[in-house]
Each structure stands twice: as structure tokens, then as C-alpha cells.
């Protein structure tokens, strides 16, 4: 009895309480953290900190930043406009074929982005469905890049909002109905405001995904400076086509910084408070 | 509880029939003030009350009952947990369609599956005080109370709605809480605000699902009184309650058991000859 008490005390004074998790599992977890941490720390060590302003304020970089902002923010706006209603329909209505609809809107989450790009080419490309019907397509246009970013980003928003709606109490909308509010009025006045934090979180997540979009974009709309060349495309150009790895590093640091900001903005949502 | 002034009585500018649609501000529990309530809008309900025969299925539970209430009746719904009280309220309010039967109020059919009729809750013109109040968390207490007026009283502008809601809040003892948000209220305060939110509508039928459950003893009397004093002529009130006093406020009891109507009638009659031990216990 005495020794057990002593042991407990000894464990408590250590810097980590394993709470019965086997050491092997803890060791593997440490390996996991290390594998994730090595490249990020290496990037930060490699980064040309002193030349950062100079590297980022080049015309090519500023153009890529502009294209990235236009594309990602438009994609988020489009995602909110059509993704929020989609989430409401998925969360609240019942219809035949609902599993199919959910699959269609969430498949870009697991689809290789290059496949999304090829699919966009088939659907909205000049030589695709849209092209054969109208003679023009969205390939090589900024709007095509926006569409590609929307397609890969919107599922994050839909899942975030739909999840929140499923946990929401439908009682508020019922009370609003009993007080005379028509369906559209109570959607606007009650449902939407109550879902706003999940919409905001989903929009931030979608924005992060849209900002990082590479595969679908380059496959669908190519790599045209000032039109479709976003930051990630600029990084790949800098790293591969031209001998200027420092610019690639600088751009990467910039995007890592943005990602960290996103992570901080969403930490209450992702990291349950203990 | 102080007397509430009727508030400004000038009609809205575009009001064709000023005297009929001027809001009759909710009166304080002493009932001393305010003009006699003119229920012109509810005129359709006079004469014929609420007629219900229904089978409702909800989450594997079946409620099968029928009853009739004359205009102006206050009915108390009593029964053990799981007897179907909340299902009854949900069906009447239109929150849950009935499986078969018919609900009609004032001669107007609201729900009749066989005839393909279902009037959605927003078009029934009922008032509802749900369990736990359910104040909208993103609206101020005053905006909560004014919410129904926004939809049911297009003749009132924003300022007038706020006036009416403010008077109602004062009547339930929340005169100073209008600008606060529901999260700042205690459970009892929220429940009182929910009562005010339904009372201001002066609806022909008012449904209350355990309106006193969270309310402090001091305020129970007040709310019970308010419900009586502010009952517009011909308004039918249906109150789910576990409270003896509140049950005796009613002219008619609807005693539910296992998804059916065990007994109905005036409280005194049922107390004299209770058909079930729990009812005898409640009415003792």
C-alpha cells in the first residue's frame, strides 16, 4: 500500500502523465510529431529571413499574391453562397438520392486534385461539355481557377455547417414558425444567425484550402501569370523552372504564416478545451 | 407589480381601422388597466372553439385522443411523464402533423390528413410557450418578445412593436432586462420572457408547455394571474402543468395517460371522483 502511494506520487511529479498509455504508443506518437516537425522546422531554418521583403516584393510575387487573393476569396464567397444552402438541405430535408448528393458534394475531399482538374476540363473546358454546347469554356481563365478552388474548398464548408446544423436544436425554428415567421423569414432571421459560427469556421477552412489549391488549378486552367498563376503555382515555378529556390522558400514561409493564422483562428473549434 | 400604462394609443399612420387593430397592451397582474380587449381579428373563433380528434405518432409513441373546448376555455393538460402532453402541444401547434383525425379551430380545419389539409404553424395564428422558454439566443430579450409582432402585426412599425413588447416585459417583471440577451437571464426569467412573447400576440389559442416549470415560487402566482387577466375574450388557453394550483386555474382538465385521454372535466369534478391515483394525488 505504501509503495503504491509512493509510485503514484512519483508519476505525478513527472512532466508527463501517461495515464496508462503504453510506452510503445507514446514513442510512436513522438515519432509522428518529429516527422511532422522536421520539414517545417527545416523550412524555417532555410528561409532567407533577411531577404524576405525583397523576395516577396517582386512584381511576379505581388501578381501571384493578387491572383491568389482574388481566386481564394471569390471561391469562399461562392462556397458560402451555394454551400450554406446545400448544408441546410443536407441537414434538414429528406429525399430520395440524398446519399448520392452528399457523395457528389464531398467527393472532392478525397479525390486527387488532378482528377478534379480533369473533371472540370471535361465539364467546363473549351473542349468539354460546356465548350461543345456554347463554343467557349473556362479553361485558362481566372473564373476557371475560382471554380477549381471552389470545388475543392466548398466541401469543408458544407461539412462544417451541416455538422453544426445536425446538433442544433430545431426548437428555435419551430418557435419562430409558431410566432408567424414564414420559412424564408425564419431561415434568414433564426437559422442563419444561429449557424453563423459554423459558417465562419467553415469559410476560414475553405479559404485555407482554396489558397493552397494547386493540382486542380494547374490541370484545368494552366499556369498563366496574372490570370491563373496563384501562389502555390508561383512556388512550383520558382522551385523548378527558375534557379531561385530562395523565392520559393520565401513564398512558402508566407503561406505557412497564413496557415498558422488560420489555425489560431480555429483552435477553439478543433482543439477541445481540457 | 405596478400598473402598466396602456402606452401611446395613436394608431399607425396607414391603419384603416384604428380602434380595432391598435394593440391592447398587456395588462399587469392586477388587471386594473388597459382597455377591454377587442378580439376583432379573432372574431372567426367565437362560437366554435377547438375540436380535436387525432392519432399522432412521434418517435414510436402514439397519442390517440379527442376533445372539444369552447371559446374562452382554459384547459390544463396533466399526466405522468410520457403520457403524451408535449406531443399534444406539438400536434396542435402544427409542429408535428397528425396521422389521422382532424383538428379544427373556430370552424377552420387546420389538420386533416384524409382531406389532405395541413396548415403550417406560421399560419395557425396560435401562441406557443415551449418548454424551457426557447428564447432566441441571438436576439435581445426585447427583440424576442417583439418577434411574433414582427410577423403577425404588419400594421405596427418597429417602434410600436418595441413599445408593446416593453409593456409586456414590464408585466412579467422584466422591465429592466429588455436590452439583455437570453444567456444573461436565469431559467425563470427566460421562461417569463417566453410567456410575454406569446401573450403579446393575443392569439385565439395559446399553448403553454409547462410555463411555470423554472419560475421561482414568487413569480408563479404572478404569471398565473397574468395568464388569466390577459386572456382575450374567447381565447382558449391550453396549459401543460404539473402544478396543483395551476390545474385548478383551469375550467377543464385533460388528464392523459399512456397516450390516451384518461378523463376530462372540471377540476372539482375530477377531484371528487378521480379515475387514477396520480390524478387524486395531483388534485388533493
Coordinates of C-alpha atoms in Angstrom, one line a residue:
Chain A
X1 CA 0.0 0.0 0.0
X2 CA 2.8 2.3 1.0
X3 CA 4.8 1.6 -2.2
X4 CA 1.8 2.2 -4.4
X5 CA 1.2 5.6 -2.9
X6 CA 4.8 6.4 -3.4
X7 CA 4.7 5.3 -7.0
X8 CA 1.6 7.4 -7.7
X9 CA 3.3 10.4 -6.2
X10 CA 6.4 9.8 -8.3
X11 CA 4.4 9.6 -11.5
X12 CA 2.5 12.8 -10.6
X13 CA 5.7 14.8 -10.2
X14 CA 7.0 13.8 -13.7
X15 CA 6.4 16.2 -16.5
X16 CA 4.2 13.8 -18.3
X17 CA 1.4 11.7 -17.0
X18 CA 0.9 8.7 -19.3
X19 CA -2.3 7.6 -17.6
X20 CA -1.7 4.0 -18.5
X21 CA -0.9 4.6 -22.2
X22 CA 1.8 2.1 -23.1
X23 CA 5.3 3.4 -23.6
X24 CA 5.5 2.0 -27.2
X25 CA 2.4 4.0 -28.1
X26 CA 3.9 7.2 -26.6
X27 CA 7.2 6.5 -28.5
X28 CA 5.3 6.1 -31.8
X29 CA 3.4 9.3 -31.1
X30 CA 6.7 11.2 -30.5
X31 CA 8.0 9.8 -33.9
X32 CA 4.9 11.1 -35.5
X33 CA 5.3 14.6 -34.1
X34 CA 9.0 14.6 -35.1
X35 CA 8.2 13.5 -38.7
X36 CA 5.7 16.4 -39.0
X37 CA 8.0 18.9 -37.3
X38 CA 11.3 18.2 -39.2
X39 CA 10.3 19.6 -42.6
X40 CA 8.5 22.6 -41.1
X41 CA 11.5 23.5 -38.9
X42 CA 13.9 22.9 -41.8
X43 CA 11.8 25.3 -43.8
X44 CA 12.0 27.9 -41.1
X45 CA 15.8 27.4 -40.7
X46 CA 16.3 27.5 -44.5
X47 CA 14.2 30.6 -45.0
X48 CA 16.1 33.7 -46.2
X49 CA 14.7 35.8 -43.4
X50 CA 16.8 38.9 -44.2
X51 CA 15.9 38.9 -47.9
X52 CA 12.3 38.2 -47.2
X53 CA 10.9 41.6 -48.1
X54 CA 13.0 41.9 -51.2
X55 CA 11.9 38.4 -52.4
X56 CA 8.3 39.0 -51.7
X57 CA 8.0 42.5 -53.2
X58 CA 8.9 41.4 -56.7
X59 CA 6.4 42.1 -59.5
X60 CA 5.9 38.4 -60.1
X61 CA 5.3 37.6 -56.5
X62 CA 2.9 40.5 -56.0
X63 CA 1.0 39.5 -59.1
X64 CA 0.7 35.9 -57.7
X65 CA -0.5 37.2 -54.4
X66 CA -3.1 39.3 -56.1
X67 CA -4.3 36.4 -58.2
X68 CA -4.4 34.2 -55.1
X69 CA -6.4 36.6 -53.1
X70 CA -8.9 37.2 -55.9
X71 CA -9.2 33.5 -56.6
X72 CA -9.4 32.3 -53.0
X73 CA -11.7 35.0 -51.7
X74 CA -14.1 34.6 -54.7
X75 CA -14.0 30.8 -54.1
X76 CA -15.0 31.4 -50.5
X77 CA -17.8 33.8 -51.4
X78 CA -19.1 31.3 -54.0
X79 CA -18.8 28.4 -51.4
X80 CA -20.8 30.4 -48.8
X81 CA -23.4 31.4 -51.4
X82 CA -24.1 27.8 -52.5
X83 CA -22.5 25.7 -49.8
X84 CA -24.6 27.0 -46.9
X85 CA -27.9 26.3 -48.6
X86 CA -26.5 22.9 -49.6
X87 CA -25.6 22.2 -46.0
X88 CA -29.1 23.2 -44.8
X89 CA -30.7 20.9 -47.4
X90 CA -28.5 18.0 -46.4
X91 CA -29.1 18.5 -42.7
X92 CA -32.8 19.3 -42.7
X93 CA -34.5 17.7 -45.6
X94 CA -35.2 14.1 -46.5
X95 CA -35.3 13.0 -50.1
X96 CA -34.5 10.0 -52.3
X97 CA -30.9 10.1 -53.5
X98 CA -29.6 12.1 -50.6
X99 CA -26.6 9.8 -50.1
X100 CA -25.7 10.4 -53.8
X101 CA -26.0 14.2 -53.4
X102 CA -23.8 14.0 -50.3
X103 CA -21.2 12.0 -52.2
X104 CA -21.2 14.4 -55.1
X105 CA -20.6 17.4 -52.9
X106 CA -18.0 15.8 -50.6
X107 CA -16.0 13.7 -53.1
X108 CA -13.5 16.4 -53.9
X109 CA -12.3 16.0 -50.3
X110 CA -10.9 12.6 -51.2
X111 CA -10.4 12.9 -54.9
X112 CA -6.9 13.6 -56.1
X113 CA -7.0 17.3 -57.1
X114 CA -5.6 16.4 -60.6
X115 CA -8.7 14.3 -61.2
X116 CA -10.9 17.2 -60.1
X117 CA -9.0 19.3 -62.7
X118 CA -9.5 16.7 -65.4
X119 CA -13.2 16.5 -64.5
X120 CA -13.5 20.3 -64.7
X121 CA -11.9 20.2 -68.1
X122 CA -14.5 17.7 -69.2
X123 CA -17.3 19.7 -67.8
X124 CA -16.4 23.3 -68.3
X125 CA -13.4 23.2 -70.6
X126 CA -13.4 24.6 -74.1
X127 CA -13.2 21.1 -75.5
X128 CA -15.5 19.7 -72.8
X129 CA -19.3 19.7 -72.3
X130 CA -19.7 23.4 -72.0
X131 CA -17.4 24.0 -75.0
X132 CA -19.3 21.7 -77.2
X133 CA -22.6 23.4 -76.3
X134 CA -21.5 27.0 -76.4
X135 CA -18.2 27.2 -78.2
X136 CA -16.4 28.7 -75.2
X137 CA -15.1 27.3 -72.0
X138 CA -13.5 28.4 -68.7
X139 CA -10.0 26.9 -69.4
X140 CA -7.2 29.5 -69.0
X141 CA -9.5 32.0 -67.2
X142 CA -9.4 33.4 -63.7
X143 CA -13.0 32.3 -63.3
X144 CA -11.9 28.7 -64.1
X145 CA -9.4 29.0 -61.3
X146 CA -12.1 30.2 -59.0
X147 CA -14.3 27.3 -60.0
X148 CA -11.4 24.8 -59.3
X149 CA -10.8 26.4 -55.9
X150 CA -14.5 26.4 -55.1
X151 CA -14.9 22.7 -55.9
X152 CA -12.1 21.6 -53.6
X153 CA -12.8 24.1 -50.8
X154 CA -16.6 24.0 -50.6
X155 CA -16.8 20.5 -49.1
X156 CA -15.1 21.8 -46.0
X157 CA -17.7 24.5 -45.5
X158 CA -20.6 22.1 -46.2
X159 CA -19.4 19.6 -43.7
X160 CA -18.7 22.2 -41.0
X161 CA -22.1 23.8 -41.4
X162 CA -24.0 20.5 -41.8
X163 CA -22.4 19.1 -38.7
X164 CA -23.4 22.2 -36.6
X165 CA -27.0 22.1 -38.0
X166 CA -27.4 18.4 -37.1
X167 CA -26.5 19.3 -33.5
X168 CA -28.6 22.4 -33.4
X169 CA -32.0 22.4 -31.6
X170 CA -34.8 22.6 -34.2
X171 CA -36.9 24.0 -31.4
X172 CA -35.9 27.6 -32.2
X173 CA -37.2 27.4 -35.8
X174 CA -40.3 25.7 -34.5
X175 CA -41.0 28.5 -32.1
X176 CA -40.3 31.1 -34.8
X177 CA -42.9 29.3 -37.0
X178 CA -45.4 29.3 -34.2
X179 CA -44.8 33.1 -33.9
X180 CA -45.8 33.5 -37.5
X181 CA -42.5 33.5 -39.3
X182 CA -42.7 32.1 -42.8
X183 CA -40.0 29.6 -43.9
X184 CA -37.7 32.1 -45.7
X185 CA -38.1 34.6 -42.9
X186 CA -37.1 32.1 -40.2
X187 CA -34.2 30.8 -42.2
X188 CA -32.9 34.3 -42.5
X189 CA -33.7 35.6 -39.0
X190 CA -33.2 32.4 -36.9
X191 CA -31.5 29.5 -38.7
X192 CA -28.7 31.5 -40.3
X193 CA -27.7 33.6 -37.3
X194 CA -27.7 30.5 -35.1
X195 CA -25.3 28.8 -37.6
X196 CA -23.0 31.7 -38.0
X197 CA -20.1 30.4 -36.0
X198 CA -20.0 27.2 -38.0
X199 CA -20.3 29.2 -41.2
X200 CA -17.4 31.4 -40.2
X201 CA -15.3 28.4 -39.2
X202 CA -16.2 26.6 -42.5
X203 CA -15.4 29.7 -44.5
X204 CA -11.9 30.0 -42.9
X205 CA -11.2 26.4 -43.5
X206 CA -12.4 26.6 -47.1
X207 CA -10.3 29.7 -47.6
X208 CA -7.2 27.9 -46.4
X209 CA -7.9 25.1 -48.8
X210 CA -8.6 27.4 -51.7
X211 CA -5.4 29.4 -51.0
X212 CA -3.4 26.2 -51.2
X213 CA -5.1 24.7 -54.2
X214 CA -2.6 23.5 -56.8
X215 CA -3.5 20.3 -58.7
X216 CA -7.0 21.0 -59.9
X217 CA -6.0 24.6 -60.9
X218 CA -2.9 23.7 -62.9
X219 CA -4.7 20.8 -64.6
X220 CA -7.8 22.9 -65.5
X221 CA -6.6 26.4 -66.2
X222 CA -2.9 26.1 -66.6
X223 CA -0.2 28.4 -65.3
X224 CA -0.7 31.8 -66.8
X225 CA 0.9 34.8 -65.0
X226 CA -1.6 37.3 -63.8
X227 CA -4.6 35.2 -64.7
X228 CA -4.3 31.7 -63.2
X229 CA -0.9 31.7 -61.6
X230 CA -1.6 31.6 -57.8
X231 CA 0.9 31.5 -55.0
X232 CA 1.3 27.7 -55.0
X233 CA 1.9 27.7 -58.7
X234 CA 4.4 30.5 -58.4
X235 CA 6.2 28.5 -55.8
X236 CA 6.5 25.5 -58.1
X237 CA 7.7 27.8 -60.9
X238 CA 10.3 29.3 -58.6
X239 CA 11.4 26.0 -57.3
X240 CA 11.6 24.1 -60.6
X241 CA 11.7 26.3 -63.7
X242 CA 14.0 29.0 -62.5
X243 CA 17.0 28.7 -60.3
X244 CA 15.7 30.7 -57.4
X245 CA 14.9 28.4 -54.5
X246 CA 15.1 31.4 -52.1
X247 CA 11.9 32.9 -53.6
X248 CA 10.2 29.5 -53.3
X249 CA 11.2 29.4 -49.6
X250 CA 10.0 33.0 -49.0
X251 CA 6.7 32.3 -50.6
X252 CA 6.4 29.1 -48.5
X253 CA 7.1 31.0 -45.3
X254 CA 4.4 33.5 -46.3
X255 CA 1.8 30.7 -46.8
X256 CA 2.9 28.9 -43.6
X257 CA 2.3 32.1 -41.8
X258 CA -1.2 32.4 -43.2
X259 CA -1.9 28.7 -42.3
X260 CA -0.8 29.4 -38.7
X261 CA -3.2 32.4 -38.5
X262 CA -6.0 30.1 -39.7
X263 CA -5.1 27.5 -37.1
X264 CA -5.1 30.1 -34.3
X265 CA -8.5 31.4 -35.6
X266 CA -10.0 27.9 -35.4
X267 CA -8.2 26.5 -32.4
X268 CA -11.3 26.6 -30.2
X269 CA -13.2 24.5 -32.7
X270 CA -10.5 21.9 -33.4
X271 CA -8.8 21.6 -30.0
X272 CA -11.3 20.7 -27.4
X273 CA -10.6 22.7 -24.2
X274 CA -9.5 20.4 -21.5
Chain B
X1 CA -46.2 44.8 -9.6
X2 CA -47.2 48.3 -10.7
X3 CA -49.9 49.2 -13.0
X4 CA -48.9 49.3 -16.7
X5 CA -49.9 52.3 -18.7
X6 CA -51.7 51.4 -21.9
X7 CA -48.9 53.2 -23.8
X8 CA -49.4 55.5 -26.7
X9 CA -52.7 54.8 -28.3
X10 CA -52.3 56.7 -31.5
X11 CA -52.9 54.3 -34.4
X12 CA -50.3 53.6 -37.0
X13 CA -50.5 56.1 -39.8
X14 CA -51.7 53.7 -42.5
X15 CA -54.1 52.0 -40.3
X16 CA -57.6 51.8 -41.9
X17 CA -59.4 50.8 -38.7
X18 CA -57.5 52.3 -35.8
X19 CA -59.5 51.2 -32.9
X20 CA -59.7 47.6 -33.9
X21 CA -56.0 47.0 -34.6
X22 CA -54.4 49.2 -32.0
X23 CA -52.5 46.8 -29.8
X24 CA -54.1 46.3 -26.4
X25 CA -51.0 46.4 -24.3
X26 CA -50.7 43.5 -22.0
X27 CA -52.1 44.4 -18.5
X28 CA -50.4 43.9 -15.2
X29 CA -51.5 41.1 -12.9
X30 CA -53.8 43.4 -11.0
X31 CA -55.8 43.7 -14.2
X32 CA -56.6 47.3 -13.4
X33 CA -55.6 49.0 -16.6
X34 CA -55.9 48.7 -20.3
X35 CA -58.9 48.9 -22.4
X36 CA -61.2 45.9 -22.7
X37 CA -59.7 43.6 -25.3
X38 CA -61.3 43.7 -28.6
X39 CA -60.6 40.5 -30.4
X40 CA -62.0 41.6 -33.7
X41 CA -59.2 39.7 -35.5
X42 CA -60.1 36.6 -33.7
X43 CA -63.8 37.0 -34.4
X44 CA -63.8 33.9 -36.5
X45 CA -63.2 31.8 -33.4
X46 CA -66.2 33.0 -31.5
X47 CA -69.0 30.5 -31.3
X48 CA -67.0 27.5 -32.3
X49 CA -63.9 26.5 -30.3
X50 CA -61.3 23.9 -30.7
X51 CA -62.4 20.5 -32.0
X52 CA -59.8 17.7 -32.0
X53 CA -59.8 14.0 -32.8
X54 CA -56.4 12.7 -33.6
X55 CA -53.9 9.9 -33.7
X56 CA -50.3 11.3 -33.6
X57 CA -47.2 9.2 -34.0
X58 CA -43.9 10.6 -32.9
X59 CA -40.7 8.7 -32.2
X60 CA -42.5 5.4 -31.8
X61 CA -45.0 6.9 -29.4
X62 CA -48.7 7.0 -30.3
X63 CA -51.2 9.6 -28.9
X64 CA -54.8 8.8 -29.6
X65 CA -57.3 11.2 -28.2
X66 CA -60.1 13.6 -28.9
X67 CA -61.7 16.6 -27.1
X68 CA -63.6 19.8 -27.6
X69 CA -63.0 23.2 -26.0
X70 CA -65.5 26.1 -26.1
X71 CA -64.2 29.6 -26.8
X72 CA -62.7 31.3 -23.8
X73 CA -61.9 28.0 -22.0
X74 CA -58.7 27.4 -20.1
X75 CA -57.7 23.8 -20.2
X76 CA -55.0 22.2 -18.1
X77 CA -53.2 19.2 -19.6
X78 CA -52.0 16.9 -16.8
X79 CA -50.4 13.5 -16.9
X80 CA -47.4 11.5 -15.9
X81 CA -44.1 11.8 -17.9
X82 CA -44.5 10.1 -21.3
X83 CA -48.3 10.3 -21.3
X84 CA -48.3 12.5 -24.4
X85 CA -48.6 16.1 -23.2
X86 CA -45.8 17.5 -25.3
X87 CA -47.0 15.5 -28.3
X88 CA -50.4 17.0 -27.9
X89 CA -49.0 20.6 -27.9
X90 CA -46.8 19.8 -30.9
X91 CA -49.7 18.5 -32.9
X92 CA -51.9 21.4 -32.0
X93 CA -49.2 23.9 -32.9
X94 CA -48.6 22.2 -36.2
X95 CA -45.0 21.3 -35.3
X96 CA -45.9 17.6 -35.9
X97 CA -48.6 16.5 -38.4
X98 CA -51.2 14.1 -37.1
X99 CA -51.5 10.7 -38.6
X100 CA -55.3 10.7 -38.8
X101 CA -58.3 12.6 -37.4
X102 CA -58.9 16.3 -37.6
X103 CA -58.0 19.5 -35.8
X104 CA -60.2 22.5 -36.3
X105 CA -60.3 25.8 -34.6
X106 CA -63.1 28.3 -35.0
X107 CA -64.6 26.2 -37.7
X108 CA -61.3 26.3 -39.7
X109 CA -59.8 22.9 -40.4
X110 CA -56.1 23.0 -39.6
X111 CA -55.0 19.4 -39.9
X112 CA -57.0 16.7 -41.7
X113 CA -54.8 14.1 -43.4
X114 CA -57.7 12.3 -45.0
X115 CA -58.7 15.6 -46.7
X116 CA -55.1 16.5 -47.5
X117 CA -55.3 19.6 -45.3
X118 CA -52.3 20.7 -43.2
X119 CA -52.0 24.3 -42.1
X120 CA -48.3 25.0 -41.2
X121 CA -47.6 26.5 -37.7
X122 CA -47.0 30.1 -39.0
X123 CA -50.5 30.2 -40.5
X124 CA -52.4 28.8 -37.5
X125 CA -52.2 32.0 -35.6
X126 CA -51.6 30.3 -32.3
X127 CA -49.4 31.4 -29.5
X128 CA -46.8 29.0 -28.1
X129 CA -44.8 29.0 -24.9
X130 CA -42.5 26.0 -25.4
X131 CA -40.8 24.0 -22.6
X132 CA -37.7 25.8 -21.3
X133 CA -38.8 29.0 -22.9
X134 CA -36.5 28.7 -26.0
X135 CA -35.7 32.3 -26.3
X136 CA -33.7 33.0 -29.5
X137 CA -30.2 33.3 -28.2
X138 CA -29.0 35.9 -30.7
X139 CA -31.8 38.4 -30.1
X140 CA -32.2 40.7 -27.2
X141 CA -34.9 39.9 -24.7
X142 CA -37.0 42.8 -26.1
X143 CA -36.5 41.6 -29.7
X144 CA -37.5 38.1 -28.6
X145 CA -40.8 39.4 -27.2
X146 CA -41.4 41.6 -30.3
X147 CA -40.6 38.8 -32.7
X148 CA -44.1 37.5 -33.2
X149 CA -45.5 41.0 -33.6
X150 CA -43.0 41.5 -36.5
X151 CA -44.8 38.7 -38.4
X152 CA -48.3 38.8 -37.0
X153 CA -48.8 42.5 -36.8
X154 CA -47.5 44.1 -40.1
X155 CA -49.6 47.2 -39.1
X156 CA -47.2 48.1 -36.3
X157 CA -43.9 49.7 -37.1
X158 CA -40.7 48.9 -35.3
X159 CA -41.1 51.5 -32.6
X160 CA -44.6 50.4 -31.8
X161 CA -43.6 46.8 -31.6
X162 CA -40.9 47.7 -29.2
X163 CA -43.5 49.7 -27.1
X164 CA -45.8 46.7 -26.9
X165 CA -43.0 44.3 -26.1
X166 CA -41.7 46.6 -23.5
X167 CA -45.0 46.8 -21.7
X168 CA -45.3 43.0 -21.8
X169 CA -41.8 42.7 -20.3
X170 CA -42.8 45.0 -17.5
X171 CA -45.8 43.0 -16.8
X172 CA -43.8 39.8 -16.3
X173 CA -41.3 41.7 -14.1
X174 CA -38.5 42.1 -16.6
X175 CA -38.8 45.8 -17.3
X176 CA -35.0 46.3 -17.0
X177 CA -33.9 43.2 -18.9
X178 CA -35.1 44.1 -22.4
X179 CA -31.7 45.1 -23.7
X180 CA -30.0 42.0 -22.2
X181 CA -29.6 38.7 -24.0
X182 CA -31.2 35.4 -23.1
X183 CA -27.8 34.0 -21.9
X184 CA -27.8 36.6 -19.1
X185 CA -31.2 35.6 -17.8
X186 CA -31.9 32.9 -15.2
X187 CA -34.1 30.0 -16.3
X188 CA -37.1 31.5 -14.6
X189 CA -36.6 34.9 -16.2
X190 CA -36.2 33.3 -19.6
X191 CA -39.5 31.5 -19.1
X192 CA -41.2 34.7 -18.1
X193 CA -39.9 36.4 -21.2
X194 CA -41.2 33.4 -23.3
X195 CA -44.7 33.9 -21.7
X196 CA -44.6 37.6 -22.6
X197 CA -43.5 36.7 -26.2
X198 CA -46.6 34.6 -26.6
X199 CA -49.0 36.9 -24.7
X200 CA -48.4 40.0 -26.8
X201 CA -49.9 38.1 -29.8
X202 CA -53.3 37.9 -28.2
X203 CA -53.8 34.8 -30.3
X204 CA -57.2 33.0 -30.3
X205 CA -55.4 29.9 -29.0
X206 CA -52.5 30.0 -26.6
X207 CA -50.5 26.8 -25.9
X208 CA -48.2 26.7 -22.9
X209 CA -45.9 23.7 -22.3
X210 CA -45.1 23.8 -18.6
X211 CA -44.8 27.6 -18.4
X212 CA -44.1 27.6 -14.7
X213 CA -41.5 24.9 -14.5
X214 CA -38.4 27.0 -14.0
X215 CA -40.1 30.0 -12.5
X216 CA -39.5 30.9 -8.8
X217 CA -42.3 30.5 -6.5
X218 CA -42.7 34.2 -6.1
X219 CA -43.4 34.7 -9.7
X220 CA -45.6 31.7 -10.3
X221 CA -48.6 33.5 -8.8
X222 CA -47.9 36.5 -10.9
X223 CA -47.7 34.5 -14.2
X224 CA -50.8 32.5 -13.4
X225 CA -52.6 35.8 -12.7
X226 CA -51.2 37.4 -15.9
X227 CA -52.5 34.5 -18.0
X228 CA -56.0 35.0 -16.6
X229 CA -56.0 38.8 -16.7
X230 CA -54.6 38.9 -20.2
X231 CA -56.8 36.2 -21.6
X232 CA -58.6 38.0 -24.5
X233 CA -62.3 37.2 -24.8
X234 CA -62.8 33.8 -26.3
X235 CA -59.1 32.9 -26.1
X236 CA -58.6 29.2 -25.5
X237 CA -55.6 28.5 -23.3
X238 CA -54.1 25.0 -23.1
X239 CA -51.6 24.7 -20.3
X240 CA -49.4 21.7 -19.7
X241 CA -48.7 21.7 -16.0
X242 CA -47.6 19.6 -13.0
X243 CA -48.8 22.2 -10.5
X244 CA -51.9 21.7 -8.4
X245 CA -52.8 25.4 -8.3
X246 CA -52.3 25.8 -12.0
X247 CA -54.5 22.8 -12.7
X248 CA -57.3 24.4 -10.5
X249 CA -57.0 27.6 -12.6
X250 CA -58.4 25.7 -15.5
X251 CA -62.1 25.2 -16.3
X252 CA -61.3 21.9 -17.8
X253 CA -58.7 19.3 -17.2
X254 CA -57.4 17.0 -19.8
X255 CA -55.8 14.1 -18.0
X256 CA -53.6 12.0 -20.2
X257 CA -52.2 8.6 -19.5
X258 CA -50.2 6.3 -21.8
X259 CA -51.0 8.2 -25.0
X260 CA -54.7 8.5 -24.4
X261 CA -57.3 10.7 -22.7
X262 CA -57.9 9.2 -19.2
X263 CA -60.5 11.7 -18.2
X264 CA -61.6 15.2 -18.9
X265 CA -63.8 17.6 -17.0
X266 CA -63.8 20.4 -14.4
X267 CA -61.0 20.0 -11.8
X268 CA -63.5 19.8 -8.9
X269 CA -65.4 17.0 -10.6
X270 CA -62.3 15.0 -11.3
X271 CA -61.1 15.7 -7.7
X272 CA -64.3 14.4 -6.3
X273 CA -64.1 11.2 -8.2
X274 CA -60.5 10.7 -9.5
X275 CA -60.1 7.9 -12.0
X276 CA -56.5 7.3 -11.1
X277 CA -54.2 7.6 -8.1
X278 CA -51.8 10.1 -9.6
X279 CA -54.7 12.4 -10.5
X280 CA -56.1 12.1 -7.0
X281 CA -52.6 13.0 -5.7
X282 CA -52.3 16.0 -8.1
X283 CA -55.7 17.4 -7.2
X284 CA -55.6 16.7 -3.4

